Amino acid sequence: ARVTEVLFFPCESSCVERLFASGDASKQPCPCGMSHSLKDDSFSRLLFHLLSARVSLDVCVFSFSNTELSRAVLHLHTRGVCVRVIVDRDYMYITGSQIGMLRKAGVPVRHELSRAVHMHHKFAVVDGRLLVCGSLNWTMTAVQSNQENLLVTDDPAVVAPYRGQFQRLWLANDPA
Amino acid sequence: ARVTEVLFFPCESSCVERLFASGDASKQPCPCGMSHSLKDDSFSRLLFHLLSARVSLDVCVFSFSNTELSRAVLHLHTRGVCVRVIVDRDYMYITGSQIGMLRKAGVPVRHELSRAVHMHHKFAVVDGRLLVCGSLNWTMTAVQSNQENLLVTDDPAVVAPYRGQFQRLWLANDPA
Ligand SMILES: [Zn+2]
Ligand SMILES: [Zn+2]
C-alpha cells in the first residue's frame, strides 16, 4: 500500500486526544472543548503518521519547540519505540525548546557538531519506511501560523536516501 | 520516465557555465578556474532541473538571495519561459535579496499578503510536471554551508497538490 500525502499549513487547532488514546479510552467522549472534526486536518495527519511508529522514529529538525510533537515523541519513547533526534546546535536552546525535556526523559538527542552554519533539515523517518519531509519546523508557529508544506511518502526510492543521510549525520555527530 | 532524485547540501562549489551554455559555446574549454567534475554535485542537479523548464517555472520560497539561482530564473525569463515567484513579505528585502532585480527585469513576483507569520515554503514546479521541494531556501548559505535536503520528483500524486497550492497562493496574494 503506497502512501503519498501532501499536507499544507497553517492548520486550525483541533483535538488530537484520540490519536494518543488507546482501547476504551478512545471511545470516551472528550471533554476538551476543542473542534473534533471528522475530516483530519494537516496536523492530525502528521501526528497520526508519527504515532504509527512501532520500531523506530528518526527525527532531524532545525528547531523543536512544538509541545504536541514532543508529547508524541515521548509517547513513543515510553512505548519502547527507539527514538533518535538530531537538531541544530544554535537552535536547541531557544525559548520553548523541547530538547532539554526530551533528554531528561532519556531520548537520545544529538546536535550538529560540524562547522555547517545550520542543520536546517526538517524530516523524520518512521520505522525506516515512511518519510515526512518539507518546510515545517517542529514549532508552534510553523503549524499554526506559517505557510508550510509536508510530504509523507513510503516510496523506497525517496525514503532510502533520507534514511542513509540520517544515519550519516547521527554517526558524524557522535559527541563521544 | 519517472524522475526521483534526493539532493543533499552543503555542496562544493563547481562550475555551472555549461548548464547555461548552448550550441557551440558549450563545447569551448571553460576559463573559470573552478572544478569541472564529471559527477554532478547537488547544486548542478538543482540548476539542471530548473533550467529544463520550457513553458513555466513557479517558485515559492521564503528567501531568495542566491545569485546563481536568480541568474537561472532570468535566463528562463529571457528565453520566454513564464516565471512566477512568491516570497515572504519580511524576507524579500534582506541583504542580497534578488527580488528587486527580478522585478526590474519583468519577472512577476508576489509576496505573502495574509497575516501568516511567514510564507515559509521552499518549492518550485517546473513545467507543471516536476517538483523540487525540501528544506533549502534559495540563498548562498543554504547551498554552501547548511545541512539541507531537496527532493526532485515528477510523481503526479505529489506534484499536483503543490501545483494547486502555488495557484491558490498566487491568486490569494494578488496585490490588485
Ligand atoms: Zn477533545
Ligand atoms: Zn568553468
CSV table of C-alpha atoms and ligand atoms in Angstrom, one decimal:
chain,number,residue,atom,x,y,z
A,1,ALA,CA,0.0,0.0,0.0
A,2,ARG,CA,1.7,3.2,-1.2
A,3,VAL,CA,1.4,6.2,1.0
A,4,THR,CA,1.5,9.6,-0.7
A,5,GLU,CA,0.1,12.6,1.2
A,6,VAL,CA,0.9,16.3,0.9
A,7,LEU,CA,0.0,18.4,3.9
A,8,PHE,CA,-0.3,22.2,4.0
A,9,PHE,CA,-0.2,24.5,6.9
A,10,PRO,CA,-1.2,26.7,8.7
A,11,CYS,CA,-3.7,24.4,10.2
A,12,GLU,CA,-6.7,25.1,12.5
A,13,SER,CA,-6.3,23.7,16.0
A,14,SER,CA,-8.4,20.6,16.7
A,15,CYS,CA,-8.3,18.0,19.4
A,16,VAL,CA,-5.7,15.3,19.0
A,17,GLU,CA,-6.6,13.3,22.2
A,18,ARG,CA,-8.0,10.3,20.3
A,19,LEU,CA,-4.6,9.9,18.5
A,20,PHE,CA,-2.9,9.3,21.8
A,21,ALA,CA,-5.8,7.3,23.4
A,22,SER,CA,-5.9,3.5,23.1
A,23,GLY,CA,-8.5,0.8,24.0
A,24,ASP,CA,-11.5,2.0,25.9
A,25,ALA,CA,-10.2,5.5,26.4
A,26,SER,CA,-10.5,6.2,22.7
A,27,LYS,CA,-14.3,5.6,23.0
A,28,GLN,CA,-15.0,8.1,25.8
A,29,PRO,CA,-16.5,11.4,24.9
A,30,CYS,CA,-13.7,14.0,25.0
A,31,PRO,CA,-14.2,17.0,27.5
A,32,CYS,CA,-11.6,19.3,25.9
A,33,GLY,CA,-14.0,21.8,24.3
A,34,MET,CA,-11.9,21.9,21.0
A,35,SER,CA,-13.1,21.0,17.5
A,36,HIS,CA,-13.4,17.3,16.8
A,37,SER,CA,-13.8,17.4,13.0
A,38,LEU,CA,-14.3,14.1,11.3
A,39,LYS,CA,-12.1,15.2,8.4
A,40,ASP,CA,-8.5,15.2,9.5
A,41,ASP,CA,-6.5,18.4,9.5
A,42,SER,CA,-2.9,18.5,8.4
A,43,PHE,CA,-1.5,18.5,12.0
A,44,SER,CA,-3.6,15.5,12.9
A,45,ARG,CA,-2.4,13.6,9.9
A,46,LEU,CA,1.2,14.4,10.8
A,47,LEU,CA,0.7,13.2,14.4
A,48,PHE,CA,-1.1,10.1,13.1
A,49,HIS,CA,1.9,9.1,10.9
A,50,LEU,CA,4.4,9.8,13.6
A,51,LEU,CA,2.4,7.8,16.2
A,52,SER,CA,2.2,4.9,13.8
A,53,ALA,CA,5.9,4.1,14.6
A,54,ARG,CA,6.3,0.6,16.1
A,55,VAL,CA,10.1,0.2,16.0
A,56,SER,CA,11.9,3.4,15.4
A,57,LEU,CA,11.5,7.2,14.8
A,58,ASP,CA,14.4,9.2,13.5
A,59,VAL,CA,13.8,13.0,13.7
A,60,CYS,CA,16.1,15.5,12.0
A,61,VAL,CA,14.8,19.1,12.6
A,62,PHE,CA,16.3,22.5,12.8
A,63,SER,CA,14.0,23.6,15.6
A,64,PHE,CA,11.9,21.6,18.0
A,65,SER,CA,9.6,23.5,20.3
A,66,ASN,CA,6.2,22.1,19.5
A,67,THR,CA,4.7,20.7,22.7
A,68,GLU,CA,2.3,18.3,20.9
A,69,LEU,CA,5.1,16.9,18.8
A,70,SER,CA,7.3,16.4,21.8
A,71,ARG,CA,4.4,14.7,23.6
A,72,ALA,CA,4.2,12.4,20.6
A,73,VAL,CA,8.0,11.6,20.8
A,74,LEU,CA,7.7,10.9,24.5
A,75,HIS,CA,4.7,8.8,24.0
A,76,LEU,CA,6.6,6.6,21.5
A,77,HIS,CA,9.7,6.5,23.7
A,78,THR,CA,7.6,5.3,26.6
A,79,ARG,CA,6.1,2.6,24.5
A,80,GLY,CA,9.6,1.3,23.7
A,81,VAL,CA,10.0,2.8,20.2
A,82,CYS,CA,13.6,3.6,19.5
A,83,VAL,CA,13.6,7.4,19.0
A,84,ARG,CA,16.6,9.4,17.8
A,85,VAL,CA,16.6,13.2,17.4
A,86,ILE,CA,19.2,15.4,15.6
A,87,VAL,CA,18.8,19.2,16.0
A,88,ASP,CA,20.7,22.4,15.1
A,89,ARG,CA,23.4,23.4,17.6
A,90,ASP,CA,22.3,27.0,17.9
A,91,TYR,CA,18.5,26.5,18.0
A,92,MET,CA,18.4,23.7,20.6
A,93,TYR,CA,18.3,26.3,23.4
A,94,ILE,CA,15.7,28.7,22.1
A,95,THR,CA,12.7,29.6,24.2
A,96,GLY,CA,10.3,26.7,24.4
A,97,SER,CA,12.8,24.2,23.0
A,98,GLN,CA,11.7,20.7,23.9
A,99,ILE,CA,15.2,19.3,23.7
A,100,GLY,CA,16.2,19.5,27.4
A,101,MET,CA,13.0,17.8,28.4
A,102,LEU,CA,13.4,15.0,25.8
A,103,ARG,CA,17.0,14.4,27.0
A,104,LYS,CA,15.8,14.3,30.7
A,105,ALA,CA,13.3,11.7,29.6
A,106,GLY,CA,16.1,9.6,28.1
A,107,VAL,CA,15.5,10.3,24.4
A,108,PRO,CA,18.9,10.3,22.6
A,109,VAL,CA,19.5,13.7,21.0
A,110,ARG,CA,22.5,14.8,19.0
A,111,HIS,CA,23.2,18.2,17.6
A,112,GLU,CA,25.3,19.3,14.7
A,113,LEU,CA,28.9,19.3,15.6
A,114,SER,CA,30.4,20.3,12.3
A,115,ARG,CA,31.1,23.8,11.0
A,116,ALA,CA,27.9,23.7,9.0
A,117,VAL,CA,26.2,27.1,9.6
A,118,HIS,CA,22.9,25.3,10.3
A,119,MET,CA,21.5,21.8,10.4
A,120,HIS,CA,18.4,23.0,8.5
A,121,HIS,CA,16.7,19.7,7.7
A,122,LYS,CA,13.1,19.2,8.6
A,123,PHE,CA,12.4,15.5,8.1
A,124,ALA,CA,11.5,12.3,10.0
A,125,VAL,CA,11.6,8.6,9.2
A,126,VAL,CA,9.1,6.3,10.8
A,127,ASP,CA,10.1,2.6,11.1
A,128,GLY,CA,12.7,3.1,8.4
A,129,ARG,CA,9.9,3.0,5.8
A,130,LEU,CA,7.9,6.2,5.9
A,131,LEU,CA,9.3,9.7,5.3
A,132,VAL,CA,7.9,13.0,6.4
A,133,CYS,CA,9.8,16.0,4.9
A,134,GLY,CA,9.2,19.6,3.8
A,135,SER,CA,9.5,23.1,5.1
A,136,LEU,CA,7.9,22.6,8.5
A,137,ASN,CA,10.0,23.0,11.6
A,138,TRP,CA,8.6,21.4,14.7
A,139,THR,CA,7.4,24.6,16.3
A,140,MET,CA,4.0,26.0,17.2
A,141,THR,CA,4.4,28.9,14.8
A,142,ALA,CA,5.1,26.6,11.9
A,143,VAL,CA,2.0,24.6,12.5
A,144,GLN,CA,-0.4,27.3,13.4
A,145,SER,CA,0.7,30.5,11.6
A,146,ASN,CA,3.1,29.8,8.7
A,147,GLN,CA,2.5,28.8,5.1
A,148,GLU,CA,4.2,25.4,5.1
A,149,ASN,CA,4.3,22.0,3.4
A,150,LEU,CA,5.0,18.4,4.3
A,151,LEU,CA,5.2,15.4,2.0
A,152,VAL,CA,4.5,12.0,3.5
A,153,THR,CA,5.7,9.1,1.4
A,154,ASP,CA,6.7,5.5,1.7
A,155,ASP,CA,8.3,5.3,-1.8
A,156,PRO,CA,11.5,3.4,-1.1
A,157,ALA,CA,13.4,5.4,-3.8
A,158,VAL,CA,12.7,8.6,-1.8
A,159,VAL,CA,12.9,7.2,1.8
A,160,ALA,CA,16.2,5.3,1.4
A,161,PRO,CA,18.4,8.4,0.8
A,162,TYR,CA,16.9,10.2,3.7
A,163,ARG,CA,17.4,7.1,5.9
A,164,GLY,CA,21.0,7.0,4.8
A,165,GLN,CA,21.5,10.7,5.4
A,166,PHE,CA,20.1,10.4,8.9
A,167,GLN,CA,22.5,7.6,9.7
A,168,ARG,CA,25.5,9.6,8.4
A,169,LEU,CA,24.5,12.6,10.4
A,170,TRP,CA,23.9,10.5,13.5
A,171,LEU,CA,27.4,9.0,13.3
A,172,ALA,CA,29.1,12.2,12.3
A,173,ASN,CA,27.7,14.0,15.3
A,174,ASP,CA,28.5,11.4,18.0
A,175,PRO,CA,29.9,13.5,20.9
A,176,ALA,CA,31.9,10.6,22.3
B,1,ALA,CA,10.3,8.3,-17.3
B,2,ARG,CA,9.9,8.7,-13.6
B,3,VAL,CA,12.3,11.2,-12.0
B,4,THR,CA,13.1,10.7,-8.3
B,5,GLU,CA,16.2,12.4,-7.0
B,6,VAL,CA,17.2,13.3,-3.5
B,7,LEU,CA,19.9,16.1,-3.2
B,8,PHE,CA,21.8,16.9,0.0
B,9,PHE,CA,23.7,20.0,0.9
B,10,PRO,CA,26.1,21.6,1.7
B,11,CYS,CA,27.7,21.2,-1.7
B,12,GLU,CA,31.2,22.0,-3.0
B,13,SER,CA,31.3,24.9,-5.5
B,14,SER,CA,31.8,23.8,-9.1
B,15,CYS,CA,31.4,25.5,-12.4
B,16,VAL,CA,27.9,25.6,-13.8
B,17,GLU,CA,28.7,27.5,-17.0
B,18,ARG,CA,28.0,24.5,-19.2
B,19,LEU,CA,24.4,24.4,-17.9
B,20,PHE,CA,23.8,27.9,-19.2
B,21,ALA,CA,25.7,27.5,-22.4
B,22,SER,CA,24.1,26.3,-25.6
B,23,GLY,CA,25.3,25.2,-29.1
B,24,ASP,CA,29.0,25.8,-29.8
B,25,ALA,CA,29.6,27.7,-26.6
B,26,SER,CA,29.0,24.5,-24.6
B,27,LYS,CA,32.0,22.9,-26.4
B,28,GLN,CA,34.6,25.6,-25.6
B,29,PRO,CA,37.0,24.9,-22.8
B,30,CYS,CA,35.9,26.9,-19.8
B,31,PRO,CA,38.4,29.5,-18.4
B,32,CYS,CA,36.8,29.9,-15.0
B,33,GLY,CA,39.4,28.0,-12.9
B,34,MET,CA,36.7,26.2,-10.8
B,35,SER,CA,36.2,22.4,-10.5
B,36,HIS,CA,34.6,20.8,-13.6
B,37,SER,CA,33.8,17.4,-12.0
B,38,LEU,CA,32.1,14.9,-14.3
B,39,LYS,CA,29.9,13.7,-11.5
B,40,ASP,CA,27.2,16.2,-10.9
B,41,ASP,CA,27.0,17.9,-7.5
B,42,SER,CA,23.7,18.7,-5.8
B,43,PHE,CA,23.7,22.3,-6.9
B,44,SER,CA,24.4,21.5,-10.5
B,45,ARG,CA,21.5,18.9,-10.4
B,46,LEU,CA,19.2,21.6,-9.0
B,47,LEU,CA,20.2,24.1,-11.7
B,48,PHE,CA,19.8,21.4,-14.4
B,49,HIS,CA,16.3,20.6,-13.3
B,50,LEU,CA,15.3,24.3,-13.1
B,51,LEU,CA,16.9,25.1,-16.5
B,52,SER,CA,15.0,22.2,-18.1
B,53,ALA,CA,11.8,24.4,-17.9
B,54,ARG,CA,10.4,25.1,-21.4
B,55,VAL,CA,6.9,26.6,-20.6
B,56,SER,CA,6.7,27.7,-16.9
B,57,LEU,CA,8.6,27.9,-13.6
B,58,ASP,CA,6.7,28.6,-10.4
B,59,VAL,CA,8.9,29.4,-7.5
B,60,CYS,CA,7.6,29.6,-3.9
B,61,VAL,CA,10.5,30.4,-1.5
B,62,PHE,CA,10.8,32.1,1.9
B,63,SER,CA,14.1,33.7,0.9
B,64,PHE,CA,15.8,34.3,-2.5
B,65,SER,CA,19.3,35.7,-2.4
B,66,ASN,CA,21.3,33.1,-4.3
B,67,THR,CA,22.8,34.8,-7.4
B,68,GLU,CA,23.2,31.6,-9.4
B,69,LEU,CA,19.5,30.8,-8.9
B,70,SER,CA,18.4,34.3,-9.8
B,71,ARG,CA,20.6,34.0,-12.9
B,72,ALA,CA,18.8,30.8,-13.8
B,73,VAL,CA,15.4,32.5,-13.3
B,74,LEU,CA,16.4,35.4,-15.5
B,75,HIS,CA,17.8,33.1,-18.1
B,76,LEU,CA,14.5,31.3,-18.4
B,77,HIS,CA,12.5,34.6,-18.3
B,78,THR,CA,14.7,35.9,-21.2
B,79,ARG,CA,14.0,32.6,-23.2
B,80,GLY,CA,10.3,33.2,-22.8
B,81,VAL,CA,9.5,30.8,-20.0
B,82,CYS,CA,6.6,32.0,-17.9
B,83,VAL,CA,8.2,32.5,-14.5
B,84,ARG,CA,6.2,33.4,-11.3
B,85,VAL,CA,7.8,33.9,-7.9
B,86,ILE,CA,6.2,34.0,-4.5
B,87,VAL,CA,8.3,35.1,-1.5
B,88,ASP,CA,7.9,36.0,2.2
B,89,ARG,CA,6.9,39.6,2.9
B,90,ASP,CA,9.6,40.2,5.6
B,91,TYR,CA,12.5,38.5,3.9
B,92,MET,CA,12.1,40.0,0.4
B,93,TYR,CA,14.3,43.0,1.4
B,94,ILE,CA,17.1,41.2,3.2
B,95,THR,CA,20.7,41.9,2.2
B,96,GLY,CA,21.4,40.3,-1.1
B,97,SER,CA,17.8,39.6,-1.9
B,98,GLN,CA,17.3,39.1,-5.7
B,99,ILE,CA,13.7,40.1,-5.7
B,100,GLY,CA,14.2,43.8,-6.6
B,101,MET,CA,16.4,42.8,-9.5
B,102,LEU,CA,13.9,40.1,-10.7
B,103,ARG,CA,11.1,42.6,-10.6
B,104,LYS,CA,13.2,45.2,-12.6
B,105,ALA,CA,13.7,42.5,-15.2
B,106,GLY,CA,10.0,42.0,-15.5
B,107,VAL,CA,9.6,38.7,-13.6
B,108,PRO,CA,6.2,38.7,-11.8
B,109,VAL,CA,6.8,38.4,-8.0
B,110,ARG,CA,4.2,38.3,-5.3
B,111,HIS,CA,4.7,38.3,-1.6
B,112,GLU,CA,2.5,36.9,1.2
B,113,LEU,CA,-0.3,39.4,1.9
B,114,SER,CA,-2.1,37.4,4.6
B,115,ARG,CA,-1.4,37.5,8.3
B,116,ALA,CA,0.6,34.3,8.1
B,117,VAL,CA,3.7,34.9,10.2
B,118,HIS,CA,5.8,33.6,7.3
B,119,MET,CA,5.5,32.2,3.8
B,120,HIS,CA,8.0,29.5,4.7
B,121,HIS,CA,7.7,27.2,1.7
B,122,LYS,CA,10.7,26.2,-0.3
B,123,PHE,CA,9.4,24.6,-3.5
B,124,ALA,CA,9.3,25.1,-7.3
B,125,VAL,CA,7.3,23.5,-10.0
B,126,VAL,CA,8.9,23.1,-13.5
B,127,ASP,CA,6.5,23.0,-16.5
B,128,GLY,CA,3.7,21.9,-14.1
B,129,ARG,CA,5.2,18.5,-14.0
B,130,LEU,CA,8.4,18.4,-11.9
B,131,LEU,CA,8.5,19.4,-8.3
B,132,VAL,CA,11.6,20.5,-6.3
B,133,CYS,CA,10.9,20.7,-2.6
B,134,GLY,CA,12.7,20.4,0.8
B,135,SER,CA,14.4,22.5,3.4
B,136,LEU,CA,16.6,24.6,1.1
B,137,ASN,CA,16.0,28.3,0.8
B,138,TRP,CA,17.4,30.0,-2.3
B,139,THR,CA,20.3,31.5,-0.5
B,140,MET,CA,24.1,31.1,-0.8
B,141,THR,CA,24.4,29.9,2.9
B,142,ALA,CA,21.8,27.1,2.3
B,143,VAL,CA,23.7,25.8,-0.7
B,144,GLN,CA,27.2,26.2,0.5
B,145,SER,CA,27.1,25.9,4.3
B,146,ASN,CA,24.0,24.3,5.7
B,147,GLN,CA,22.8,20.7,6.1
B,148,GLU,CA,19.8,20.7,3.7
B,149,ASN,CA,17.7,18.4,1.5
B,150,LEU,CA,15.8,18.6,-1.7
B,151,LEU,CA,13.5,16.1,-3.3
B,152,VAL,CA,13.0,16.2,-7.1
B,153,THR,CA,10.1,14.2,-8.3
B,154,ASP,CA,7.6,14.0,-11.2
B,155,ASP,CA,5.2,11.7,-9.4
B,156,PRO,CA,1.8,13.3,-10.4
B,157,ALA,CA,0.3,12.4,-7.0
B,158,VAL,CA,3.0,14.6,-5.3
B,159,VAL,CA,3.3,17.3,-7.9
B,160,ALA,CA,-0.4,18.1,-8.3
B,161,PRO,CA,-1.1,19.3,-4.7
B,162,TYR,CA,2.0,21.6,-4.8
B,163,ARG,CA,0.9,22.9,-8.2
B,164,GLY,CA,-2.6,23.6,-6.7
B,165,GLN,CA,-1.2,25.2,-3.6
B,166,PHE,CA,1.0,27.5,-5.8
B,167,GLN,CA,-2.0,28.6,-7.8
B,168,ARG,CA,-4.0,29.3,-4.6
B,169,LEU,CA,-1.2,31.4,-3.0
B,170,TRP,CA,-0.7,33.2,-6.3
B,171,LEU,CA,-4.4,34.2,-6.5
B,172,ALA,CA,-4.7,34.9,-2.8
B,173,ASN,CA,-1.7,37.3,-2.9
B,174,ASP,CA,-2.7,39.4,-5.9
B,175,PRO,CA,-2.0,43.0,-4.9
B,176,ALA,CA,-4.5,44.4,-7.4
C,1,ZN,ZN,-11.0,16.7,22.5
C,2,ZN,ZN,34.1,26.6,-15.7
